[in-house]
Amino acid sequence: MPAPARAFWLLLPPLLLLLTLPATGSDAVLCFTQYEESSGKCKGLLGGGVRVEDCCLNTAYAFQEPGSKLCQACRSPQWSPWSQWNPCSVTCTEGSQLRHRRCIGWGGKCSEKVEPGTLEWQLQACEDQPCCPVAGGWSDWGPWAPCSVTCSKGTQTRHRKCDRPTPKCAGHCPGEAQESQACDTKQVCPTHGAWAAWSHWGSCSSSCHGGPNAPVERRSRTCSAPEPSTNPPGKPCPGPAYEQRACSGLPPCPVAGGWGPWGPMSPCPVTCGLGQTVDQRKCDHPVPQHGGAFCAGDATRTHTCNTATPCPVNGEWGAWEEWSTCVRPKMKRISCEEIPGQQTRLRSCKGRKFDGQRCAGEYQDIRHCYNIQRCLWKGSWSEWSTWGLCEPPCGPNPVRTRQRLCTATLPKFSPTVTMVEGQGEKNVTFWGKPSALCEVLQGQKVVVTENRPCLHTPACKDPEE
């Protein structure tokens, strides 16, 4: 930036209108004050032409790139909740259905090093109806019913049934179960007279209050909807063909309202990140009277303000690390024995910035344990697991799998232990992965796997496109 321009910016007060700051260093985005987790939508538009770095000074905010429907939160990237399962790909017999989630956030990656905006899919088998509809066949038409009127022309109907054969599995017969035709009684009906609609009220005989005669308005109607017949004779219309009413309470002339000057701008309501300032005006130059139109336009207007101060980011606990090996001090070996040991696991407080709050709670977890790592015990085969998801969800020929596992039978060690007298009993947890011996099942000693193809799989398509 040239020296004169730099001096100009140094003279500005700390509270800056974002409208005066050009979006440089990254593409401009639309900035919002809220990211709605339940719908994945941006709420509360703050302003456009904003740099992502400025918008995300407040991690509660969100942004949207011009021309894109995808809303990204300013917080650390996290997976969104799974979407609802899409409808089954077929309405009858077995099919497949998809659901998805998206990596939402800014300034990092989701688990498994996935970039923000990335979609992850799941595919499973489904069945809305075990069989497909089978259409039925119509019976012969029944006889025609009598004519619907006793004079002039009317209609008559006849019916048929959907029972040759009867439809199956919610099927139906194509076509209609009833048909109609015109019929003529050869008899002339009398036509009775009926009033047409009233005409509009005429204008008042006077447009203002006062004068020798009270102002009135009139309207009329005709006996023409229809006119009464003469042979055979029809009845005339009952009631008068004209009516009038008095005009009362005529208003004085209306006065349209006019805007007064804009008032002072409110202070920026936030102490960090972006906010909005407001100024107002009143419709009182003049005030609208006697039904005059209110002022056109808005009584308030907003401006984006930038504190140029990052908002505090509170720390968040990371995932617990793996438990340490189960050991007992001063004993070389306790595995496969009913000898309680002790183990620990740790976690770290991540993401704390700009004087945010520290993580609440302990960084270390301690528990008592029995070490059963690699212990060789007799096992038994588990029941079949439930069918897993279809893999790959978006690739060719997806397959779902279920398994039976050879699981070791754990020894009946005491579930609690007293380590220090007077401190009560402590729960003891088995730790480690024992080795299990099972009878050979389908040629396997450890795991038996069954695969099944997923049928009628739909295509994976970004819902925001």
Coordinates of C-alpha atoms in Angstrom, one line a residue:
M1 CA 0.0 0.0 0.0
P2 CA 1.4 3.5 -0.8
A3 CA 2.6 5.6 2.1
P4 CA -0.3 8.2 1.9
A5 CA -2.9 5.3 2.0
R6 CA -1.2 3.7 5.0
A7 CA -1.3 7.0 6.9
F8 CA -5.0 7.3 6.1
W9 CA -5.8 3.9 7.6
L10 CA -3.7 4.7 10.7
L11 CA -5.9 7.8 11.4
L12 CA -9.1 5.8 11.4
P13 CA -10.5 4.9 14.9
P14 CA -10.4 1.2 16.0
L15 CA -14.1 0.8 15.2
L16 CA -14.2 0.4 11.4
L17 CA -17.2 0.0 9.0
L18 CA -16.5 -3.2 7.1
L19 CA -18.0 -1.4 4.0
T20 CA -14.8 0.8 3.9
L21 CA -12.5 -2.3 4.0
P22 CA -11.7 -3.9 0.5
A23 CA -11.7 -7.7 0.6
T24 CA -8.0 -8.5 -0.2
G25 CA -5.8 -11.5 0.5
S26 CA -8.7 -14.0 -0.2
D27 CA -11.9 -14.3 -2.2
A28 CA -14.8 -12.2 -0.8
V29 CA -17.7 -14.2 0.8
L30 CA -21.1 -13.5 2.3
C31 CA -20.8 -13.4 6.2
F32 CA -23.5 -14.6 8.5
T33 CA -23.9 -14.4 12.3
Q34 CA -25.1 -18.0 12.9
Y35 CA -24.6 -21.5 11.5
E36 CA -27.7 -23.6 12.2
E37 CA -26.5 -27.2 13.0
S38 CA -29.9 -28.9 12.5
S39 CA -30.4 -27.7 8.9
G40 CA -26.8 -26.8 7.8
K41 CA -28.0 -23.3 6.7
C42 CA -26.5 -19.8 7.3
K43 CA -28.7 -17.4 9.3
G44 CA -28.5 -13.7 9.9
L45 CA -26.8 -12.1 6.9
L46 CA -24.2 -9.7 8.2
G47 CA -22.9 -8.4 4.9
G48 CA -21.1 -9.3 1.6
G49 CA -17.7 -8.6 0.1
V50 CA -16.0 -9.9 3.4
R51 CA -12.8 -11.8 3.6
V52 CA -13.1 -15.3 5.2
E53 CA -10.4 -14.4 7.7
D54 CA -12.4 -11.3 8.9
C55 CA -15.7 -13.2 9.0
C56 CA -14.2 -16.0 11.0
L57 CA -12.7 -13.8 13.7
N58 CA -15.8 -15.0 15.5
T59 CA -16.0 -18.8 15.4
A60 CA -19.7 -18.7 16.0
Y61 CA -20.2 -17.1 12.5
A62 CA -20.5 -18.8 9.1
F63 CA -19.9 -17.8 5.5
Q64 CA -21.1 -18.7 2.0
E65 CA -19.1 -18.3 -1.3
P66 CA -20.9 -16.2 -4.0
G67 CA -22.9 -18.5 -6.3
S68 CA -22.8 -21.4 -3.9
K69 CA -25.6 -22.9 -1.8
L70 CA -23.2 -24.5 0.7
C71 CA -22.9 -22.8 4.1
Q72 CA -19.6 -23.3 6.0
A73 CA -19.2 -22.7 9.8
C74 CA -16.2 -20.7 11.1
R75 CA -15.6 -23.2 13.9
S76 CA -13.1 -26.0 13.7
P77 CA -14.1 -28.6 11.0
Q78 CA -16.5 -31.4 12.3
W79 CA -18.7 -33.9 10.6
S80 CA -22.4 -32.9 10.2
P81 CA -25.0 -35.4 11.5
W82 CA -26.0 -38.1 9.1
S83 CA -28.9 -37.1 6.8
Q84 CA -32.1 -39.0 6.7
W85 CA -32.0 -42.2 4.6
N86 CA -33.2 -41.4 1.1
P87 CA -36.3 -43.2 -0.2
C88 CA -35.7 -46.8 -1.3
S89 CA -34.5 -47.1 -4.9
V90 CA -37.5 -49.3 -5.8
T91 CA -41.1 -49.3 -4.4
C92 CA -41.4 -53.1 -4.2
T93 CA -39.0 -56.0 -3.6
E94 CA -35.5 -55.4 -2.3
G95 CA -33.6 -52.2 -3.2
S96 CA -31.0 -49.8 -1.7
Q97 CA -30.9 -46.4 -0.1
L98 CA -28.3 -43.7 0.6
R99 CA -27.5 -41.2 3.3
H100 CA -24.7 -38.7 3.7
R101 CA -22.9 -36.3 5.9
R102 CA -20.5 -33.4 5.2
C103 CA -17.3 -32.0 6.7
I104 CA -18.3 -28.5 8.0
G105 CA -15.9 -25.9 9.3
W106 CA -12.9 -23.7 8.5
G107 CA -9.2 -23.6 9.3
G108 CA -8.5 -27.4 9.5
K109 CA -9.7 -30.8 8.6
C110 CA -12.3 -33.3 9.9
S111 CA -11.2 -36.8 11.2
E112 CA -9.3 -39.0 8.8
K113 CA -7.8 -35.7 7.3
V114 CA -10.9 -34.9 5.3
E115 CA -11.2 -31.4 3.8
P116 CA -14.2 -29.1 4.6
G117 CA -17.0 -29.5 2.1
T118 CA -16.3 -33.2 1.5
L119 CA -19.3 -35.5 1.4
E120 CA -19.3 -39.0 2.9
W121 CA -21.9 -41.6 1.9
Q122 CA -23.5 -44.7 3.4
L123 CA -25.6 -47.3 1.5
Q124 CA -27.9 -49.9 2.9
A125 CA -30.4 -52.5 1.7
C126 CA -34.2 -51.6 2.0
E127 CA -37.6 -53.1 1.2
D128 CA -40.8 -50.9 1.3
Q129 CA -43.1 -53.7 0.1
P130 CA -42.3 -57.4 -0.3
C131 CA -44.2 -57.8 -3.6
C132 CA -45.0 -55.6 -6.6
P133 CA -48.6 -54.7 -7.6
V134 CA -50.5 -56.9 -10.1
A135 CA -53.3 -55.2 -12.0
G136 CA -56.8 -56.7 -12.0
G137 CA -59.4 -57.0 -14.8
W138 CA -62.8 -55.4 -15.2
S139 CA -66.1 -57.3 -15.2
D140 CA -68.8 -56.6 -17.9
W141 CA -70.6 -53.2 -17.6
G142 CA -73.9 -53.3 -15.6
P143 CA -77.2 -51.9 -17.0
W144 CA -77.7 -48.1 -17.4
A145 CA -79.4 -46.4 -14.4
P146 CA -82.6 -44.2 -15.0
C147 CA -82.1 -40.7 -16.3
S148 CA -81.1 -38.2 -13.6
V149 CA -84.0 -35.7 -14.5
T150 CA -87.7 -36.0 -15.3
C151 CA -87.7 -33.2 -18.0
S152 CA -85.2 -32.0 -20.6
K153 CA -81.8 -33.7 -20.8
G154 CA -79.8 -35.3 -18.0
T155 CA -77.3 -38.1 -17.5
Q156 CA -77.4 -41.7 -16.6
T157 CA -74.6 -44.0 -15.3
R158 CA -73.6 -47.6 -15.3
H159 CA -70.9 -49.5 -13.2
R160 CA -68.5 -52.4 -13.4
K161 CA -66.3 -54.3 -10.9
C162 CA -62.6 -54.9 -10.7
D163 CA -62.8 -58.7 -10.1
R164 CA -61.8 -60.5 -13.3
P165 CA -59.3 -61.2 -11.9
T166 CA -59.0 -59.3 -8.5
P167 CA -55.8 -57.2 -8.3
K168 CA -53.0 -58.4 -6.0
C169 CA -50.5 -56.6 -3.7
A170 CA -52.2 -53.2 -3.9
G171 CA -52.7 -53.3 -7.6
H172 CA -55.7 -51.8 -9.4
C173 CA -57.7 -52.0 -12.6
P174 CA -56.8 -49.3 -15.3
G175 CA -59.6 -47.1 -16.2
E176 CA -62.9 -46.0 -14.5
A177 CA -65.4 -48.1 -12.6
Q178 CA -68.2 -45.8 -13.7
E179 CA -69.2 -44.1 -17.0
S180 CA -71.9 -41.7 -17.9
Q181 CA -73.9 -40.7 -21.0
A182 CA -76.5 -38.0 -21.9
C183 CA -80.2 -38.9 -21.8
D184 CA -83.2 -37.1 -23.1
T185 CA -86.7 -37.3 -21.4
K186 CA -88.3 -35.5 -24.5
Q187 CA -90.1 -33.3 -21.9
V188 CA -89.7 -29.5 -21.8
C189 CA -88.9 -28.0 -18.3
P190 CA -90.2 -24.6 -17.1
T191 CA -87.5 -22.0 -16.6
H192 CA -87.9 -19.9 -13.4
G193 CA -86.5 -16.4 -13.3
A194 CA -83.3 -15.6 -11.2
W195 CA -81.6 -12.3 -10.4
A196 CA -78.3 -11.5 -12.0
A197 CA -75.6 -10.0 -9.7
W198 CA -76.1 -6.5 -8.4
S199 CA -74.2 -3.9 -10.3
H200 CA -71.5 -1.9 -8.5
W201 CA -72.6 0.9 -6.2
G202 CA -72.7 4.1 -8.1
S203 CA -70.7 7.1 -7.0
C204 CA -72.0 9.2 -4.1
S205 CA -74.1 12.2 -5.1
S206 CA -71.6 14.3 -3.1
S207 CA -67.9 13.9 -2.2
C208 CA -67.9 15.8 1.1
H209 CA -69.9 16.5 4.2
G210 CA -72.8 19.1 4.3
G211 CA -75.2 20.4 1.6
P212 CA -79.1 20.5 1.4
N213 CA -79.5 16.8 0.5
A214 CA -77.9 13.8 2.1
P215 CA -75.5 12.0 -0.3
V216 CA -76.8 8.6 -1.6
E217 CA -75.5 5.8 -3.8
R218 CA -77.6 3.4 -6.0
R219 CA -77.3 0.0 -7.7
S220 CA -79.5 -2.2 -9.8
R221 CA -80.0 -5.8 -11.0
T222 CA -81.9 -7.6 -13.8
C223 CA -84.1 -10.8 -13.8
S224 CA -81.9 -12.4 -16.5
A225 CA -80.0 -15.2 -14.9
P226 CA -82.1 -16.7 -16.5
E227 CA -85.3 -15.0 -17.6
P228 CA -88.5 -16.9 -16.8
S229 CA -89.9 -19.0 -19.6
T230 CA -93.3 -18.3 -21.2
N231 CA -94.2 -21.8 -22.4
P232 CA -94.3 -23.6 -20.0
P233 CA -94.6 -20.5 -17.8
G234 CA -91.8 -20.0 -15.2
K235 CA -91.8 -18.0 -12.0
P236 CA -90.7 -14.3 -12.0
C237 CA -87.8 -13.0 -9.8
P238 CA -88.9 -12.1 -6.2
G239 CA -87.9 -8.7 -4.7
P240 CA -87.0 -5.2 -6.1
A241 CA -84.7 -4.4 -9.1
Y242 CA -83.3 -1.3 -7.5
E243 CA -81.9 -0.2 -4.1
Q244 CA -80.1 2.8 -2.6
R245 CA -78.2 3.6 0.6
A246 CA -77.0 6.8 2.3
C247 CA -73.4 7.9 2.1
S248 CA -72.2 8.8 5.6
G249 CA -68.9 9.6 7.3
L250 CA -67.2 10.8 4.1
P251 CA -63.5 11.4 5.1
P252 CA -61.6 14.6 4.7
C253 CA -58.8 14.6 2.1
P254 CA -55.9 12.2 3.0
V255 CA -52.4 13.6 3.8
A256 CA -49.4 11.4 2.8
G257 CA -46.5 11.1 5.3
G258 CA -42.9 12.2 4.7
W259 CA -39.6 11.0 6.2
G260 CA -37.7 13.1 8.8
P261 CA -33.8 13.2 8.8
W262 CA -31.7 10.1 9.7
G263 CA -30.8 9.9 13.4
P264 CA -27.3 9.1 14.9
M265 CA -25.8 5.7 14.2
S266 CA -25.8 3.2 17.1
P267 CA -22.5 2.0 18.6
C268 CA -21.1 -1.4 17.4
P269 CA -22.9 -4.0 19.6
V270 CA -20.0 -6.5 19.7
T271 CA -16.5 -6.3 21.2
C272 CA -14.9 -8.8 18.8
G273 CA -15.4 -9.9 15.2
L274 CA -18.1 -8.3 13.0
G275 CA -21.4 -6.6 14.1
Q276 CA -24.1 -4.3 12.8
T277 CA -24.8 -0.7 13.6
V278 CA -28.3 0.9 13.0
D279 CA -29.6 4.4 12.4
Q280 CA -33.3 5.3 12.3
R281 CA -35.7 8.0 10.9
K282 CA -39.4 8.9 11.6
C283 CA -42.3 9.4 9.3
D284 CA -43.2 12.8 10.8
H285 CA -42.4 15.4 8.1
P286 CA -45.5 15.4 8.0
V287 CA -47.3 12.7 9.9
P288 CA -49.8 10.8 7.6
Q289 CA -53.4 11.9 8.4
H290 CA -57.0 10.9 7.4
G291 CA -55.9 7.7 5.7
G292 CA -53.0 9.2 3.8
A293 CA -50.2 6.8 2.7
F294 CA -47.4 6.0 5.1
C295 CA -43.8 6.9 4.1
A296 CA -42.4 4.6 1.4
G297 CA -39.1 2.9 2.3
D298 CA -37.4 1.6 5.5
A299 CA -37.4 3.3 8.9
T300 CA -34.0 1.7 9.8
R301 CA -30.8 0.9 7.9
T302 CA -27.8 -1.1 9.0
H303 CA -24.1 -1.0 8.4
T304 CA -21.5 -3.7 9.1
C305 CA -18.8 -2.7 11.7
N306 CA -15.5 -4.5 12.2
T307 CA -13.8 -4.4 15.7
A308 CA -10.7 -6.0 14.1
T309 CA -10.4 -8.1 17.3
P310 CA -10.6 -11.9 17.2
C311 CA -13.2 -13.5 19.5
P312 CA -12.0 -15.8 22.3
V313 CA -12.0 -19.5 21.4
N314 CA -12.5 -21.9 24.3
G315 CA -10.4 -25.0 24.5
E316 CA -11.9 -28.4 23.8
W317 CA -10.7 -31.8 25.0
G318 CA -9.3 -34.0 22.3
A319 CA -10.1 -37.7 22.2
W320 CA -8.6 -39.9 25.0
E321 CA -5.4 -41.7 24.1
E322 CA -5.1 -45.5 24.3
W323 CA -4.9 -47.0 27.8
S324 CA -1.4 -47.7 29.0
T325 CA -0.4 -51.4 29.6
C326 CA -2.0 -52.9 32.7
V327 CA 0.9 -53.3 35.2
R328 CA 1.5 -53.6 39.0
P329 CA 4.5 -51.9 40.6
K330 CA 7.3 -54.2 41.8
M331 CA 5.8 -57.2 39.9
K332 CA 7.3 -58.2 36.6
R333 CA 4.3 -60.2 35.4
I334 CA 0.6 -60.2 36.2
S335 CA -0.9 -61.2 32.9
C336 CA -3.5 -64.1 32.8
E337 CA -3.7 -64.1 36.6
E338 CA -6.2 -62.7 39.1
I339 CA -3.8 -60.0 40.1
P340 CA -5.2 -56.5 39.8
G341 CA -3.0 -53.8 38.2
Q342 CA -3.3 -50.2 37.2
Q343 CA -3.3 -48.2 33.9
T344 CA -3.7 -44.6 32.8
R345 CA -4.8 -42.7 29.7
L346 CA -4.3 -39.0 28.8
R347 CA -6.1 -36.3 26.7
S348 CA -5.0 -32.8 25.7
C349 CA -6.8 -29.5 25.6
K350 CA -6.8 -28.2 22.0
G351 CA -7.9 -25.1 20.1
R352 CA -7.8 -22.5 22.9
K353 CA -7.0 -19.0 21.5
F354 CA -7.4 -15.3 22.3
D355 CA -7.8 -15.8 26.1
G356 CA -10.6 -18.4 25.7
Q357 CA -11.6 -20.7 28.6
R358 CA -9.4 -23.6 29.5
C359 CA -10.9 -27.2 29.3
A360 CA -12.8 -28.2 32.3
G361 CA -12.0 -31.6 33.9
E362 CA -9.0 -33.8 34.3
Y363 CA -6.4 -34.5 31.6
Q364 CA -5.6 -38.0 33.1
D365 CA -7.8 -41.0 33.8
I366 CA -6.8 -43.9 36.1
R367 CA -8.4 -47.3 36.5
H368 CA -7.7 -50.8 38.0
C369 CA -7.4 -53.7 35.6
Y370 CA -6.7 -57.4 35.0
N371 CA -4.1 -57.9 32.2
I372 CA -5.4 -60.6 29.8
Q373 CA -3.3 -59.5 26.8
R374 CA -2.5 -62.6 24.6
C375 CA -3.9 -65.1 27.2
L376 CA -4.9 -68.3 25.6
W377 CA -8.4 -69.4 26.7
K378 CA -11.2 -71.6 25.4
G379 CA -13.7 -69.6 23.3
S380 CA -17.1 -70.0 21.6
W381 CA -18.6 -68.7 18.3
S382 CA -20.8 -65.6 18.5
E383 CA -24.2 -65.3 16.8
W384 CA -24.3 -63.7 13.4
S385 CA -23.8 -59.9 13.6
T386 CA -26.3 -57.6 11.9
W387 CA -25.7 -56.8 8.2
G388 CA -23.2 -54.0 7.8
L389 CA -23.5 -51.0 5.5
C390 CA -23.1 -51.4 1.7
E391 CA -19.5 -50.8 0.6
P392 CA -18.5 -48.9 -1.4
P393 CA -21.6 -46.7 -1.1
C394 CA -20.8 -44.8 -4.4
G395 CA -18.8 -47.4 -6.3
P396 CA -19.7 -50.3 -8.5
N397 CA -21.2 -53.5 -7.2
P398 CA -21.6 -52.6 -3.4
V399 CA -21.7 -55.5 -1.0
R400 CA -22.9 -55.9 2.6
T401 CA -21.3 -58.2 5.2
R402 CA -22.0 -60.0 8.4
Q403 CA -19.7 -62.1 10.7
R404 CA -19.4 -64.7 13.4
L405 CA -16.4 -64.3 15.8
C406 CA -14.5 -66.7 17.9
T407 CA -14.7 -65.0 21.3
A408 CA -12.7 -66.0 24.4
T409 CA -14.6 -66.9 27.6
L410 CA -13.4 -64.5 30.3
P411 CA -12.4 -65.9 33.7
K412 CA -14.6 -65.3 36.7
F413 CA -12.2 -62.9 38.4
S414 CA -13.5 -60.7 41.2
P415 CA -15.2 -57.5 39.6
T416 CA -14.0 -55.3 42.5
V417 CA -10.9 -55.0 44.6
T418 CA -9.8 -53.2 47.8
M419 CA -6.4 -51.6 47.2
V420 CA -6.1 -49.4 50.4
E421 CA -7.9 -50.3 53.6
G422 CA -10.6 -47.8 54.4
Q423 CA -11.0 -46.4 50.9
G424 CA -13.7 -48.9 49.8
E425 CA -13.9 -51.2 46.8
K426 CA -12.8 -50.3 43.3
N427 CA -14.1 -51.7 40.0
V428 CA -11.7 -53.8 38.0
T429 CA -11.7 -53.9 34.2
F430 CA -10.3 -56.6 31.9
W431 CA -7.6 -55.1 29.6
G432 CA -6.0 -56.6 26.5
K433 CA -7.1 -58.9 23.7
P434 CA -6.9 -62.6 24.7
S435 CA -6.4 -65.5 22.2
A436 CA -9.4 -67.8 21.9
L437 CA -9.6 -71.5 20.9
C438 CA -12.8 -72.5 19.1
E439 CA -13.8 -75.6 17.1
V440 CA -13.2 -75.1 13.4
L441 CA -16.4 -73.6 11.7
Q442 CA -16.7 -73.6 7.9
G443 CA -12.9 -74.1 7.7
Q444 CA -12.2 -71.0 9.9
K445 CA -10.7 -70.7 13.4
V446 CA -11.1 -67.0 14.1
V447 CA -13.9 -65.3 12.0
V448 CA -16.5 -66.5 9.6
T449 CA -17.7 -63.9 7.0
E450 CA -20.8 -63.9 4.7
N451 CA -21.2 -61.4 1.9
R452 CA -24.4 -60.3 0.0
P453 CA -24.7 -57.9 -3.0
C454 CA -26.8 -54.7 -2.5
L455 CA -29.5 -54.3 -5.1
H456 CA -30.9 -51.4 -7.1
T457 CA -28.3 -48.9 -5.8
P458 CA -29.1 -45.2 -6.5
A459 CA -26.4 -42.7 -7.6
C460 CA -24.6 -40.5 -5.1
K461 CA -25.5 -36.8 -5.9
D462 CA -24.6 -33.7 -3.9
P463 CA -27.9 -32.4 -2.4
E464 CA -26.6 -28.8 -2.7
E465 CA -26.2 -29.0 -6.5

